[in-house]
Coordinates of C-alpha atoms in Angstrom, one line a residue:
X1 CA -14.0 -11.9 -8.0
X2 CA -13.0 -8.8 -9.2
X3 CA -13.7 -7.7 -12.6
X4 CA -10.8 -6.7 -14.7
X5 CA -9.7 -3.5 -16.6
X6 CA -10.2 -2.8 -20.7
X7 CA -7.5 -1.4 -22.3
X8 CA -8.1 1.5 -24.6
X9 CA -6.4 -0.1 -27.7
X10 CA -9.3 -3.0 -27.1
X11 CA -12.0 -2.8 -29.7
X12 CA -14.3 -5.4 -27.8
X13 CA -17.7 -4.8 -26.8
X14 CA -19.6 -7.0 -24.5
X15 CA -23.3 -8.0 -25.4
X16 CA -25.8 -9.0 -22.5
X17 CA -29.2 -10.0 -22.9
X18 CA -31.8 -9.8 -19.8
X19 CA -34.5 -11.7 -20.4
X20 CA -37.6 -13.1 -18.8
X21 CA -38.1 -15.0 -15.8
X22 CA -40.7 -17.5 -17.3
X23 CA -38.5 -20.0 -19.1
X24 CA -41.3 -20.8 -21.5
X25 CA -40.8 -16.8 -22.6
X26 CA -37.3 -17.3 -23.1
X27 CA -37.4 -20.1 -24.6
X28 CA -40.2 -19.0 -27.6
X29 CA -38.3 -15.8 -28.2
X30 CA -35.0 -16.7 -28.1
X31 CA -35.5 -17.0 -31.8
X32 CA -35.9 -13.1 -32.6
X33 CA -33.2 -12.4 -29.7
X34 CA -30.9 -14.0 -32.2
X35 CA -31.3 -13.1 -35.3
X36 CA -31.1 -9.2 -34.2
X37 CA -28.1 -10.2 -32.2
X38 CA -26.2 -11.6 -35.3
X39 CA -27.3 -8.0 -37.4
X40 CA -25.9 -6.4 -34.7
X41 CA -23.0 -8.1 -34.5
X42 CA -22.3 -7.7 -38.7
X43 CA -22.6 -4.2 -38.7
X44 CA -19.9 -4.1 -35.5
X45 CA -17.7 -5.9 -37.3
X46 CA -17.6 -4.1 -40.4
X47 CA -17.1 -0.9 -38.3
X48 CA -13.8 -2.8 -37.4
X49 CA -15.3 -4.0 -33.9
X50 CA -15.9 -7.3 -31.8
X51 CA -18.7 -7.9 -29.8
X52 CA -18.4 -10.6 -27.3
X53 CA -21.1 -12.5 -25.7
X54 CA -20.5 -12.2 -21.9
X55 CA -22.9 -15.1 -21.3
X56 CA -23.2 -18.0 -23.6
X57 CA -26.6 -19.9 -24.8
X58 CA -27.5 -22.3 -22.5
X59 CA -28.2 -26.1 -24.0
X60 CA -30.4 -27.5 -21.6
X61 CA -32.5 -24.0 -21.2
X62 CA -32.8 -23.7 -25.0
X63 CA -32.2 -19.7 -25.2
X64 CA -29.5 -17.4 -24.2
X65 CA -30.9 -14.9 -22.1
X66 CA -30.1 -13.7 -18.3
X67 CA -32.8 -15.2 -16.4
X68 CA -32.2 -14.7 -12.7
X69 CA -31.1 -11.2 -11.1
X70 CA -28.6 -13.6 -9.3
X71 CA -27.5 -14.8 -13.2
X72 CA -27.0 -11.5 -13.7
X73 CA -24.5 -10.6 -11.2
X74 CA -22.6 -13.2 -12.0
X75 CA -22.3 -12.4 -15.6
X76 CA -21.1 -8.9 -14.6
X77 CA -18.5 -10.3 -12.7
X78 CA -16.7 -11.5 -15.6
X79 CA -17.1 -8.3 -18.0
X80 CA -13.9 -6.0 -17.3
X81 CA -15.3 -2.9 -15.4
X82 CA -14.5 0.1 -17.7
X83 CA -15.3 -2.5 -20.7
X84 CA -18.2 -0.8 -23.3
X85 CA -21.4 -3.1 -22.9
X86 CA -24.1 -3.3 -25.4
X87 CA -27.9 -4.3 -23.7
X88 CA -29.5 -5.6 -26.5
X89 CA -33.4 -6.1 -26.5
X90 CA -36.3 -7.9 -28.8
X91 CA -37.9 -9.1 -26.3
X92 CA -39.2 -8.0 -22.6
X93 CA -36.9 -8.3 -20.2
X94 CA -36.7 -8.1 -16.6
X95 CA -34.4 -5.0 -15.3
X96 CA -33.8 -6.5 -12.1
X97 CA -31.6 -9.2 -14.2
X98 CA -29.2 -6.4 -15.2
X99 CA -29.4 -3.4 -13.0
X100 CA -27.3 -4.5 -9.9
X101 CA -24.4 -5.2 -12.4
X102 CA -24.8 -1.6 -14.3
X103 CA -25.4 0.3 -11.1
X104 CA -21.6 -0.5 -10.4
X105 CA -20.2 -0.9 -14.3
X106 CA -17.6 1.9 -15.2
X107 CA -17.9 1.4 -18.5
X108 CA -20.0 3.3 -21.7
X109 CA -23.6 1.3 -21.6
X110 CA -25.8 1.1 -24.9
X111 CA -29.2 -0.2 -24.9
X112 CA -29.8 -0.9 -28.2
X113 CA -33.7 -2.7 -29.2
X114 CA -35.3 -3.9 -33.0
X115 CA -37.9 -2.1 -33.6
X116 CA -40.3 -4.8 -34.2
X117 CA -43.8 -5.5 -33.2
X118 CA -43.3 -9.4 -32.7
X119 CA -42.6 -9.4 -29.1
X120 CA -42.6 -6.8 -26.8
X121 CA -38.3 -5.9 -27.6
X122 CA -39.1 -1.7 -27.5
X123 CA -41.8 -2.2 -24.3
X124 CA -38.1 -4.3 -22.5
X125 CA -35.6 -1.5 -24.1
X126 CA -38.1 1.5 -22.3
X127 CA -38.1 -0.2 -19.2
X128 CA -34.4 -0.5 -19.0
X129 CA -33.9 3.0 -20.1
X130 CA -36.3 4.2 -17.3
X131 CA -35.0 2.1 -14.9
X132 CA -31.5 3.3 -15.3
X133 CA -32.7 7.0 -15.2
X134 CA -34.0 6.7 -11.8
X135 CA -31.6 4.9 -11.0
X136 CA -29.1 7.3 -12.1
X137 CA -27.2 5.2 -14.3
X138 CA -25.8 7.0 -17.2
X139 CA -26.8 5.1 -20.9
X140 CA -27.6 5.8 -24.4
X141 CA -30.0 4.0 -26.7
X142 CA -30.5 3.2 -29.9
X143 CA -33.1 1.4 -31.9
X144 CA -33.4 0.5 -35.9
X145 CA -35.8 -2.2 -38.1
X146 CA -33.0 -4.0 -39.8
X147 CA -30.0 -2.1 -38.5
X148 CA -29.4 -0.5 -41.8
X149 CA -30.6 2.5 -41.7
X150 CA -28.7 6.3 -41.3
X151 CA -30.0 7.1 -38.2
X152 CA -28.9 4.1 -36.6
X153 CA -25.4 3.8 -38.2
X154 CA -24.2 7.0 -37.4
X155 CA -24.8 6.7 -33.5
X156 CA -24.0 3.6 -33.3
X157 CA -20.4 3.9 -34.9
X158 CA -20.3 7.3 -32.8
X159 CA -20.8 5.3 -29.6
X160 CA -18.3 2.6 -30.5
X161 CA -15.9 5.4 -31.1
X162 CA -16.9 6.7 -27.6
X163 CA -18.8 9.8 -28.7
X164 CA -22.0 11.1 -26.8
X165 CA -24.5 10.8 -28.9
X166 CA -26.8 13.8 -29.7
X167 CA -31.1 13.6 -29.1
X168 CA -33.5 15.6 -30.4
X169 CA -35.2 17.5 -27.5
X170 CA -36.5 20.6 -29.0
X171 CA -40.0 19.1 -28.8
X172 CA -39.8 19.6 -25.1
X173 CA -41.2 22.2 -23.0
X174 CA -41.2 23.1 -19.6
X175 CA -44.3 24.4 -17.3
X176 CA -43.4 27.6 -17.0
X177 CA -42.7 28.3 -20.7
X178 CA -46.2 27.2 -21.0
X179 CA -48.2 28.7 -18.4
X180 CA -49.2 31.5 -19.9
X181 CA -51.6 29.2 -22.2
X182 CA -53.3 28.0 -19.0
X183 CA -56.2 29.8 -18.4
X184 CA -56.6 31.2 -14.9
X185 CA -60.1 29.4 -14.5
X186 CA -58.1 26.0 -15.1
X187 CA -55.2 27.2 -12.6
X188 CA -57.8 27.7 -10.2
X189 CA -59.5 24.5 -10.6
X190 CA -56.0 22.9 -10.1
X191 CA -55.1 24.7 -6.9
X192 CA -58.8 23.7 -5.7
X193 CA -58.4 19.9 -6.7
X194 CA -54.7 20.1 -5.3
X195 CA -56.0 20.7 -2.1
X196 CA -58.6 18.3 -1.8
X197 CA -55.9 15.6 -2.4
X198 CA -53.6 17.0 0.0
X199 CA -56.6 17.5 2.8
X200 CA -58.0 14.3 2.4
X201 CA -55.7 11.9 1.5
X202 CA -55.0 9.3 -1.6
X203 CA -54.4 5.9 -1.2
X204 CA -53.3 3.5 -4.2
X205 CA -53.8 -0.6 -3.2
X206 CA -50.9 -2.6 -4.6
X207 CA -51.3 -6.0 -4.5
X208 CA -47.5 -7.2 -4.1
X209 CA -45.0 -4.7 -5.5
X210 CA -42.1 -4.7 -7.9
X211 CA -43.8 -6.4 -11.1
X212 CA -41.6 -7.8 -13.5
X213 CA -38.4 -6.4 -12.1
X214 CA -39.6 -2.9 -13.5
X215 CA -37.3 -0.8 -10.9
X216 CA -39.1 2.5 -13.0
X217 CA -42.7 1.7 -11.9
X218 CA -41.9 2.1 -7.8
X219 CA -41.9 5.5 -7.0
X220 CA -40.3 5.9 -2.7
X221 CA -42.9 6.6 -0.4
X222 CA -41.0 9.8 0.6
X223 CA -41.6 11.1 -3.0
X224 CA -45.9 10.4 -2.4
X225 CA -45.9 11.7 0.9
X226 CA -45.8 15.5 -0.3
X227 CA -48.6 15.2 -2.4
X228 CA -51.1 13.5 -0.1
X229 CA -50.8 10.1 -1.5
X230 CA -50.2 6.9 0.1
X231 CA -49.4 3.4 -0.2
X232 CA -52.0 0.3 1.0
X233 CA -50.0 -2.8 0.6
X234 CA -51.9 -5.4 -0.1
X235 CA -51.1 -9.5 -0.5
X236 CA -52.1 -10.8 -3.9
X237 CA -52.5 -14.1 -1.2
X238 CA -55.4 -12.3 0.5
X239 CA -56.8 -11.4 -3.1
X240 CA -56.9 -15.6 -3.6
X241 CA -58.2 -15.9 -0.6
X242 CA -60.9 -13.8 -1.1
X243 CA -61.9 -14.8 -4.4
X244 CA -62.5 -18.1 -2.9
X245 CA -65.0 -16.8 -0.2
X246 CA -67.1 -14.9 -3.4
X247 CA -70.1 -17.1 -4.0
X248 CA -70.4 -18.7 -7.3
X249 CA -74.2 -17.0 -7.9
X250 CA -72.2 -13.6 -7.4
X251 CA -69.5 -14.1 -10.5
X252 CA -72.5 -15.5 -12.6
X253 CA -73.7 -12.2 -12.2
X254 CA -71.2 -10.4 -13.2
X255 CA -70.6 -13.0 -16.0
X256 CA -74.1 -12.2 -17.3
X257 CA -73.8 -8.8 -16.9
X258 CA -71.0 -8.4 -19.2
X259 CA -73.2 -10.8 -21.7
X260 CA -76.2 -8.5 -21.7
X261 CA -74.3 -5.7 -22.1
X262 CA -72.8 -7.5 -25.5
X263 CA -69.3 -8.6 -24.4
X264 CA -68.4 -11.8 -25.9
X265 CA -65.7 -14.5 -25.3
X266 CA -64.4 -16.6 -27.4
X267 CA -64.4 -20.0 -26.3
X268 CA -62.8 -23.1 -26.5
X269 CA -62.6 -27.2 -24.7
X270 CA -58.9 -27.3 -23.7
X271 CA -58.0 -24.9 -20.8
X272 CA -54.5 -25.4 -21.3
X273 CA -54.3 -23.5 -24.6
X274 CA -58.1 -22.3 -25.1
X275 CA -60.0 -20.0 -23.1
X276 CA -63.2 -21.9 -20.7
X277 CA -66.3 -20.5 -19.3
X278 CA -64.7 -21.3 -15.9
X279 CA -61.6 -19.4 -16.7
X280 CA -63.7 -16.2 -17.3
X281 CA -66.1 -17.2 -13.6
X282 CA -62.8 -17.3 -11.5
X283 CA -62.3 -13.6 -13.1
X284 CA -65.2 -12.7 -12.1
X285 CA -64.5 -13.8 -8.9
X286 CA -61.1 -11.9 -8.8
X287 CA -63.0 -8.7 -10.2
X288 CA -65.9 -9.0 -7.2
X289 CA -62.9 -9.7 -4.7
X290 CA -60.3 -7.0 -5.9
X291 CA -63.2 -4.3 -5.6
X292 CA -64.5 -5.6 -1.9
X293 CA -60.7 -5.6 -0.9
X294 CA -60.3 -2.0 -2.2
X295 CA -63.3 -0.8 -0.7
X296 CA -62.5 -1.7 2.9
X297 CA -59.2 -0.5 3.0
X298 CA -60.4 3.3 1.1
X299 CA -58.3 2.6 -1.9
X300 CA -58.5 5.6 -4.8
X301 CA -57.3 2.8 -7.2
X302 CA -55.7 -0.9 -7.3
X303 CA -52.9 -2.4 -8.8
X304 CA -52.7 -6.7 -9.6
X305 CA -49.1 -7.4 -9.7
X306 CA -50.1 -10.9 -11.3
X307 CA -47.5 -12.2 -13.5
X308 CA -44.9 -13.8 -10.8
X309 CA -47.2 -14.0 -8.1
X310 CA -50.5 -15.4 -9.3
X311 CA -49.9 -16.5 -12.8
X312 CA -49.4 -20.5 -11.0
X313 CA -52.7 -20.4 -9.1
X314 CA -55.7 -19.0 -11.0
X315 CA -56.4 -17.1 -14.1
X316 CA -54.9 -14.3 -15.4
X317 CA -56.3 -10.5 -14.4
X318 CA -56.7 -8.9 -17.1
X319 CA -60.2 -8.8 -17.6
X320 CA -60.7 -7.5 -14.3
X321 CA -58.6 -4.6 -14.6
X322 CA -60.6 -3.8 -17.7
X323 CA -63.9 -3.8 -15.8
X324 CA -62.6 -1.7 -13.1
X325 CA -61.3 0.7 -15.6
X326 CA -64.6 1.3 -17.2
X327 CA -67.5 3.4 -15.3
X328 CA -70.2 1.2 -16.8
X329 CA -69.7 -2.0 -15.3
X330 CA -71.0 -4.8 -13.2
X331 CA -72.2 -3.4 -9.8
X332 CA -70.3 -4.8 -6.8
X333 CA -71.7 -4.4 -3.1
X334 CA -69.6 -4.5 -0.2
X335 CA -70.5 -5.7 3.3
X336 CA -73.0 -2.5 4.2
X337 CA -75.1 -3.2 1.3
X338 CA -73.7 -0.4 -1.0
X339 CA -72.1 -0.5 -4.3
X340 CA -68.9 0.2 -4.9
X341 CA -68.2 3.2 -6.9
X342 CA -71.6 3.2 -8.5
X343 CA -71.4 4.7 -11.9
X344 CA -67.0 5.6 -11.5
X345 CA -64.3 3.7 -12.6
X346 CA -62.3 1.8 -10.0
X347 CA -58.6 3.4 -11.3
X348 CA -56.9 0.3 -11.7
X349 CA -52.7 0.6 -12.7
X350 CA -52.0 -2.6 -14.9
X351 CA -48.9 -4.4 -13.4
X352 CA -48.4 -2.5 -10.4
X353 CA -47.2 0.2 -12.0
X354 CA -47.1 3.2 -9.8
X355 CA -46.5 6.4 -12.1
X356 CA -49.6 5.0 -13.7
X357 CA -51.1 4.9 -10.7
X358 CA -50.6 8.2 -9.7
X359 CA -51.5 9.9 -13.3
X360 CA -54.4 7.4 -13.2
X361 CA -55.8 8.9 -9.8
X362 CA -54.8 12.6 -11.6
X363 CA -56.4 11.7 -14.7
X364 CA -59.7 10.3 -13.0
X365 CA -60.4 13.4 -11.2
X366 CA -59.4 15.8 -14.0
X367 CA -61.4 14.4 -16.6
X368 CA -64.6 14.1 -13.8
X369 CA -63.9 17.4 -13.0
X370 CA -64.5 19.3 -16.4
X371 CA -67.0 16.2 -17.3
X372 CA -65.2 14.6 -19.6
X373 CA -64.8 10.7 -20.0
X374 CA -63.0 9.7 -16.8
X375 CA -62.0 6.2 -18.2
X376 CA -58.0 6.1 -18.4
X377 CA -55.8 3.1 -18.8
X378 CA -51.9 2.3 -19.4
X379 CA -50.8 1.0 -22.3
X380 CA -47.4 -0.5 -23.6
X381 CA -45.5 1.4 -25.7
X382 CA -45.4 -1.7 -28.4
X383 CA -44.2 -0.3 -31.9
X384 CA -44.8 2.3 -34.5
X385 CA -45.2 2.5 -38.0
X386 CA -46.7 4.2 -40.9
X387 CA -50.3 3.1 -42.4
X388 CA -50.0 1.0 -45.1
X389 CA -53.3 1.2 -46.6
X390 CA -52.3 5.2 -46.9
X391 CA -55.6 6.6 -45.2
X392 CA -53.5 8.0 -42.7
X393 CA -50.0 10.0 -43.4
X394 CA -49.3 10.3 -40.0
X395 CA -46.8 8.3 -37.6
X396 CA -49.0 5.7 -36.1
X397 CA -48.3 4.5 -32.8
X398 CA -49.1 0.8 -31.7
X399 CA -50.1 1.5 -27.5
X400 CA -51.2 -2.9 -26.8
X401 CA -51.6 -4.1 -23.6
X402 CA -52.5 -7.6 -22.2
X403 CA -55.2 -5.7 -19.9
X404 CA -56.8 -2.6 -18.2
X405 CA -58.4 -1.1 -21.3
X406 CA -62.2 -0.4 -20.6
X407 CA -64.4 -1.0 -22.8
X408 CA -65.1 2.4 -23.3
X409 CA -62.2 3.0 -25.1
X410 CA -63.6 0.7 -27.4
X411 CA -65.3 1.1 -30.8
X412 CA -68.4 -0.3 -30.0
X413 CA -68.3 -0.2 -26.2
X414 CA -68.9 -3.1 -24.8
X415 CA -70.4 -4.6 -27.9
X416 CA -67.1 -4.3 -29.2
X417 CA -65.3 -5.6 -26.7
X418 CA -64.4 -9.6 -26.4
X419 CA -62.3 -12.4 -24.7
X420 CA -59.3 -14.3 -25.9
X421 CA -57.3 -16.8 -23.9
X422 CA -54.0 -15.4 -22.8
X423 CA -51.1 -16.8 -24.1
X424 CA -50.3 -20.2 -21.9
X425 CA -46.7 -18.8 -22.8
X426 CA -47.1 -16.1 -20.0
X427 CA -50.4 -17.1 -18.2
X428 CA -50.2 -21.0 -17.7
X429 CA -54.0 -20.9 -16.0
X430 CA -55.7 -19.1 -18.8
X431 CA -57.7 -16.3 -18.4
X432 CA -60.1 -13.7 -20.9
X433 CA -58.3 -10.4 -22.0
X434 CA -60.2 -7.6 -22.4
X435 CA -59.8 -7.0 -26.3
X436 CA -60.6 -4.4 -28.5
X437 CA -60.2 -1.6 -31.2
X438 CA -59.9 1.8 -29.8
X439 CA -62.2 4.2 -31.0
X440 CA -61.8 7.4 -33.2
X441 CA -60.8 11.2 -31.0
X442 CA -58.8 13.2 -29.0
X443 CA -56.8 11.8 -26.0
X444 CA -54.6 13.4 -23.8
X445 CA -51.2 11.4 -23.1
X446 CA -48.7 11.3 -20.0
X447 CA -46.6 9.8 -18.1
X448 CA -45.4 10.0 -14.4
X449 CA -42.0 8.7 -13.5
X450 CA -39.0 9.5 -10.7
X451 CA -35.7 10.8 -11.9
X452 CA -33.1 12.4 -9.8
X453 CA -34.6 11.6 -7.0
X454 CA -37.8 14.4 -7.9
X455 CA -41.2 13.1 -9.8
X456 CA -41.7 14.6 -13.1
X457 CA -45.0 14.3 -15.7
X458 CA -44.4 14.3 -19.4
X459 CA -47.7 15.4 -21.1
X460 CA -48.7 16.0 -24.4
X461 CA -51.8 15.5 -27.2
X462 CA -53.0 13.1 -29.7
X463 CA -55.3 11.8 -31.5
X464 CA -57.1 7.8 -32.6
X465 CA -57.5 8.0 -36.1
X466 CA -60.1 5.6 -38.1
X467 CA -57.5 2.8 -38.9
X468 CA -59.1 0.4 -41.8
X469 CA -60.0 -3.1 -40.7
X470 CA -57.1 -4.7 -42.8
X471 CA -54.5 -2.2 -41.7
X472 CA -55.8 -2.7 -37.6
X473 CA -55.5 -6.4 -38.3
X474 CA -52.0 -6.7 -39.7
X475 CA -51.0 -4.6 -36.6
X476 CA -52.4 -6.7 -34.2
X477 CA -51.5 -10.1 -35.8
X478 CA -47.7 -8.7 -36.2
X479 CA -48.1 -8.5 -32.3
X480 CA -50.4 -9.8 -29.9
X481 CA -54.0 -10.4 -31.8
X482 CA -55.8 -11.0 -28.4
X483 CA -54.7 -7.9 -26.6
X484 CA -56.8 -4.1 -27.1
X485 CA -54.8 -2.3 -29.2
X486 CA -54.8 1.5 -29.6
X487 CA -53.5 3.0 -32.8
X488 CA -52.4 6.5 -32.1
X489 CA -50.6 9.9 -33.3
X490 CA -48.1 12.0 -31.4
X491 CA -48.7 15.8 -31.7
X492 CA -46.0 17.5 -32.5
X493 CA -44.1 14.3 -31.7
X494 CA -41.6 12.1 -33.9
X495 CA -40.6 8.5 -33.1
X496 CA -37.1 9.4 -32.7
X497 CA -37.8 12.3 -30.3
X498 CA -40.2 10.3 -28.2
X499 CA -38.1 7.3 -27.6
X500 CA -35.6 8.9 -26.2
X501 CA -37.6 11.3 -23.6
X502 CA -40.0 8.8 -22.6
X503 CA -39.0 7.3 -19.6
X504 CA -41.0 4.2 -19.2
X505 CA -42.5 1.0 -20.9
X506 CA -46.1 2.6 -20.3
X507 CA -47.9 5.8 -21.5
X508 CA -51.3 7.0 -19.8
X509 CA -53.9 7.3 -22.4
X510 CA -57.6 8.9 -22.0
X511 CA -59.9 10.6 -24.4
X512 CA -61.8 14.2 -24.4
X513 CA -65.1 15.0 -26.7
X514 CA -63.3 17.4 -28.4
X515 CA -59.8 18.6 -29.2
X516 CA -60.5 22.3 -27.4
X517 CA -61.5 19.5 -24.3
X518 CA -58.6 17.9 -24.8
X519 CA -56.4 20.8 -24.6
X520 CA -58.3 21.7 -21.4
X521 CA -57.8 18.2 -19.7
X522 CA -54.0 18.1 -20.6
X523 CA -53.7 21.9 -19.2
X524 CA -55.6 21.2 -16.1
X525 CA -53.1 18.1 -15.7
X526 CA -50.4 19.6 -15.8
X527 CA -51.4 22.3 -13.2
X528 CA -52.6 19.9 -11.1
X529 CA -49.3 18.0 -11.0
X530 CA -47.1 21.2 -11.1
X531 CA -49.4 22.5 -7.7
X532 CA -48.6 19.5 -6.5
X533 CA -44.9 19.7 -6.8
X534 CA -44.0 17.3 -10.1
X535 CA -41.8 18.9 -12.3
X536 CA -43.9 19.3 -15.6
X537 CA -43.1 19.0 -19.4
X538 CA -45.4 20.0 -21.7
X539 CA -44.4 17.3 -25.1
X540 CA -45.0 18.6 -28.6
X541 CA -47.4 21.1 -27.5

């Protein structure tokens, strides 16, 4: 079937929704989907245009969102080619769903997201966005609370009137307009820690690629190859398989290490919503297997794709990546007798994601290197808003994710870190997070991600304020309460500007003792990278 022409006298816009592929996702968020649908379609309207559904809500499903990539083809099918579509997102949302159709759409595309903490709407929006930038699908985004607001009127009416809309890029710097800040000592170090990776060799275990449908966290092989790294695939079966040959004396072990070292989990008697000691054993048990596996084949880090491949057959990961994120954590051997890592983080990349992998494996050895904290995880890039106790003036950021935080990151350490059940909405078998409160400091922030064919590294600074207790808590019960949250400002930064340069769902995160260290860290980076041959940004800085 082909799909037919617009006219230019048309005023219709067509609306799709991509949305998860667990129908118990849909079906629980459908809810929000709506109600920012219907504000979107109001102010439309009194612009003086339509927007039409291109897929309707389906009865016997109970929501209204693409669910299959196949669904998704066959939606675009019936949307005329040069037609002006709207993505619109409160919720995540697999970009596999949607991408085949705009890959080949002629049309003006608008990703437009609520800017809501309740589910993860801006974490689905960044993907998309990213996604189409490798890709190389042309878009424009916009993003508003209640829809009402300047900012978003006026680019939204100048898209429906076909207008390109204008971003704010001045924060945005290149490497060479910033070299001459590096000092030579930290070029050096770069070139010297450039060339150990190129001489001997990086590999990154992924444990079944393509999480989620996120088409922005694959970066081609042919794109690694130049910098020394490689790719270990690895089957998340074999990681099963192997968590049933780990004794159950061995996850005990681990289980009472993390109880003497204060972690504490907080427990329940139905595994079907509430979290079980046995829930927390088989983690173990993934942790001790994930850790042997990387160990034989010589990964530099591992990534758990999980969510569609072992979310129906044990618990959830999370908790594991947390461990193997954190240098203080239970000691593993492998089959010669020696531990694993002793006393170093196992990098792990939360959901496969391999720009985090890379700046993870960066990070690691950067941070080692000028003996700073080497702990670094992903996080979503959840929400933002201001404080509203008023201790802090700043923009806060609200960086969640469901795992891969170590405890170190942590007020409190491991003392303050605990386990929640997952949600049974996305992890049916249960599972511990790794939760907690980031602590106070510095942190460098980055991201990794492929556009025109070339890998690029946006980098910049920032800093954990001390949030208070009630202001930390409404943020986290507006969103996920049982996920580690970091609360964080953007140097040199705004919202605006950073949502439309950020090309992904995650941003890197790790700290430095001080700022001057942290400004060292973030310059030896970026050297590191630009040696390598990623084209470097330096962001607000």
């Amino acid at each position: 079937m082909k799909a037919k022409k617009e006219t230019k006298s048309n005023k219709t816009v067509w609306l799709v929704a991509s949305g998860d592929l667990r129908l118990s996702a849909n079906q629980e968020c459908w809810p929000e989907q709506e109600a920012m649908e219907k504000k979107l379609c109001a102010v439309a309207k009194k612009l003086g245009y339509t927007i039409k559904r291109a897929h309707a809500f389906d009865k016997k499903e109970k929501h209204g969102f693409i669910s299959s990539q196949r669904m998704g083809m066959d939606v675009f099918k019936k949307i005329p080619s040069d037609a002006p579509v709207i993505v619109a997102e409160s919720v995540w949302q697999y970009t596999h769903h949607v991408l085949p159709g705009l890959t080949t759409h002629k049309g003006r595309i608008l990703i437009a997201a609520n800017w809501s903490p309740t589910w993860p709407g801006l974490v689905g929006a960044l993907n998309l966005a990213a996604s189409c930038a490798k890709a190389g699908i042309k878009y424009d985004m916009v993003w508003s609370e209640n829809f009402d607001d300047k900012y978003f009127l006026d680019n939204f009416k100048a898209w429906l009137e076909g207008r390109k809309l204008k971003y704010d890029l001045s924060h945005v710097h290149s490497y060479k307009s910033r070299e001459s800040k590096i000092p030579s000592d930290i070029k050096k170090l770069a070139k010297k820690l450039a060339d150990e990776i190129r001489t001997n060799k990086v590999i990154m275990g992924i444990f079944d690629e393509g999480c989620m449908g996120m088409h922005n966290a694959i970066i081609p092989e042919e794109l690694l190859w130049p910098l020394g790294v490689f790719k270990e695939r690895l089957s998340q079966s074999a990681l099963y398989y192997s968590m049933t040959q780990v004794p159950d004396a061995e996850a005990q072990a681990v289980y009472d290490w993390l109880i003497k070292a204060g972690m504490t989990f907080n427990y329940g008697k139905d595994p079907k919503t509430e979290l079980t000691k046995d829930q927390v054993l088989e983690q173990c048990k993934m942790y001790i297997a994930a850790l042997r596996i990387a160990d034989e084949f010589g990964c530099d880090a591992v990534g758990i794709q999980y969510q569609q491949g072992l979310k129906d057959t044990c618990c959830a990961s999370d908790l594991v990546e947390g461990i193997l994120n954190n240098s203080d954590r239970p000691p593993v051997k492998n089959k010669a007798g020696k531990v694993i890592k002793a006393g170093k983080p196992m990098t792990n990349f939360n959901e496969a994601d391999e720009g985090a992998a890379l700046d993870g494996i960066f990070t690691e050895r950067v941070h080692r290197a000028l003996k700073q904290p080497s702990e670094n995880t992903l996080h979503d890039v959840r929400w933002g808003g201001w404080d509203k106790s008023g201790t802090v003036k700043d923009y806060v950021w609200e960086f969640l994710i469901s795992g891969g935080a170590p405890a170190a990151h942590h007020i409190g350490g491991w003392k303050g870190t605990s386990g929640d059940r997952q949600s049974p909405m996305y992890f049916p078998k249960g599972g511990a997070t790794c939760k907690g409160v980031a602590k106070k400091g510095e942190i460098v922030w980055s991201r990794i991600y492929v556009q025109n064919n070339k890998l690029h590294m946006d980098i910049g600074r920032g800093h954990v304020p001390e949030l208070p207790a009630e202001e930390v808590n409404r943020r986290l019960k507006a969103s996920n309460p049982n996920w580690p949250i970091m609360n964080a400002v953007l140097h040199g930064v705004s919202r605006d500007q950073f949502m439309w340069k950020h090309k992904a769902n995650h941003i890197q995160v790790a700290y430095a003792k001080t700022a001057k260290d942290a400004d060292k860290c973030m310059f030896l980076k970026a050297a590191l990278a630009n040696e390598l041959g990623i084209s470097v940004n330096f962001c607000g800085v």
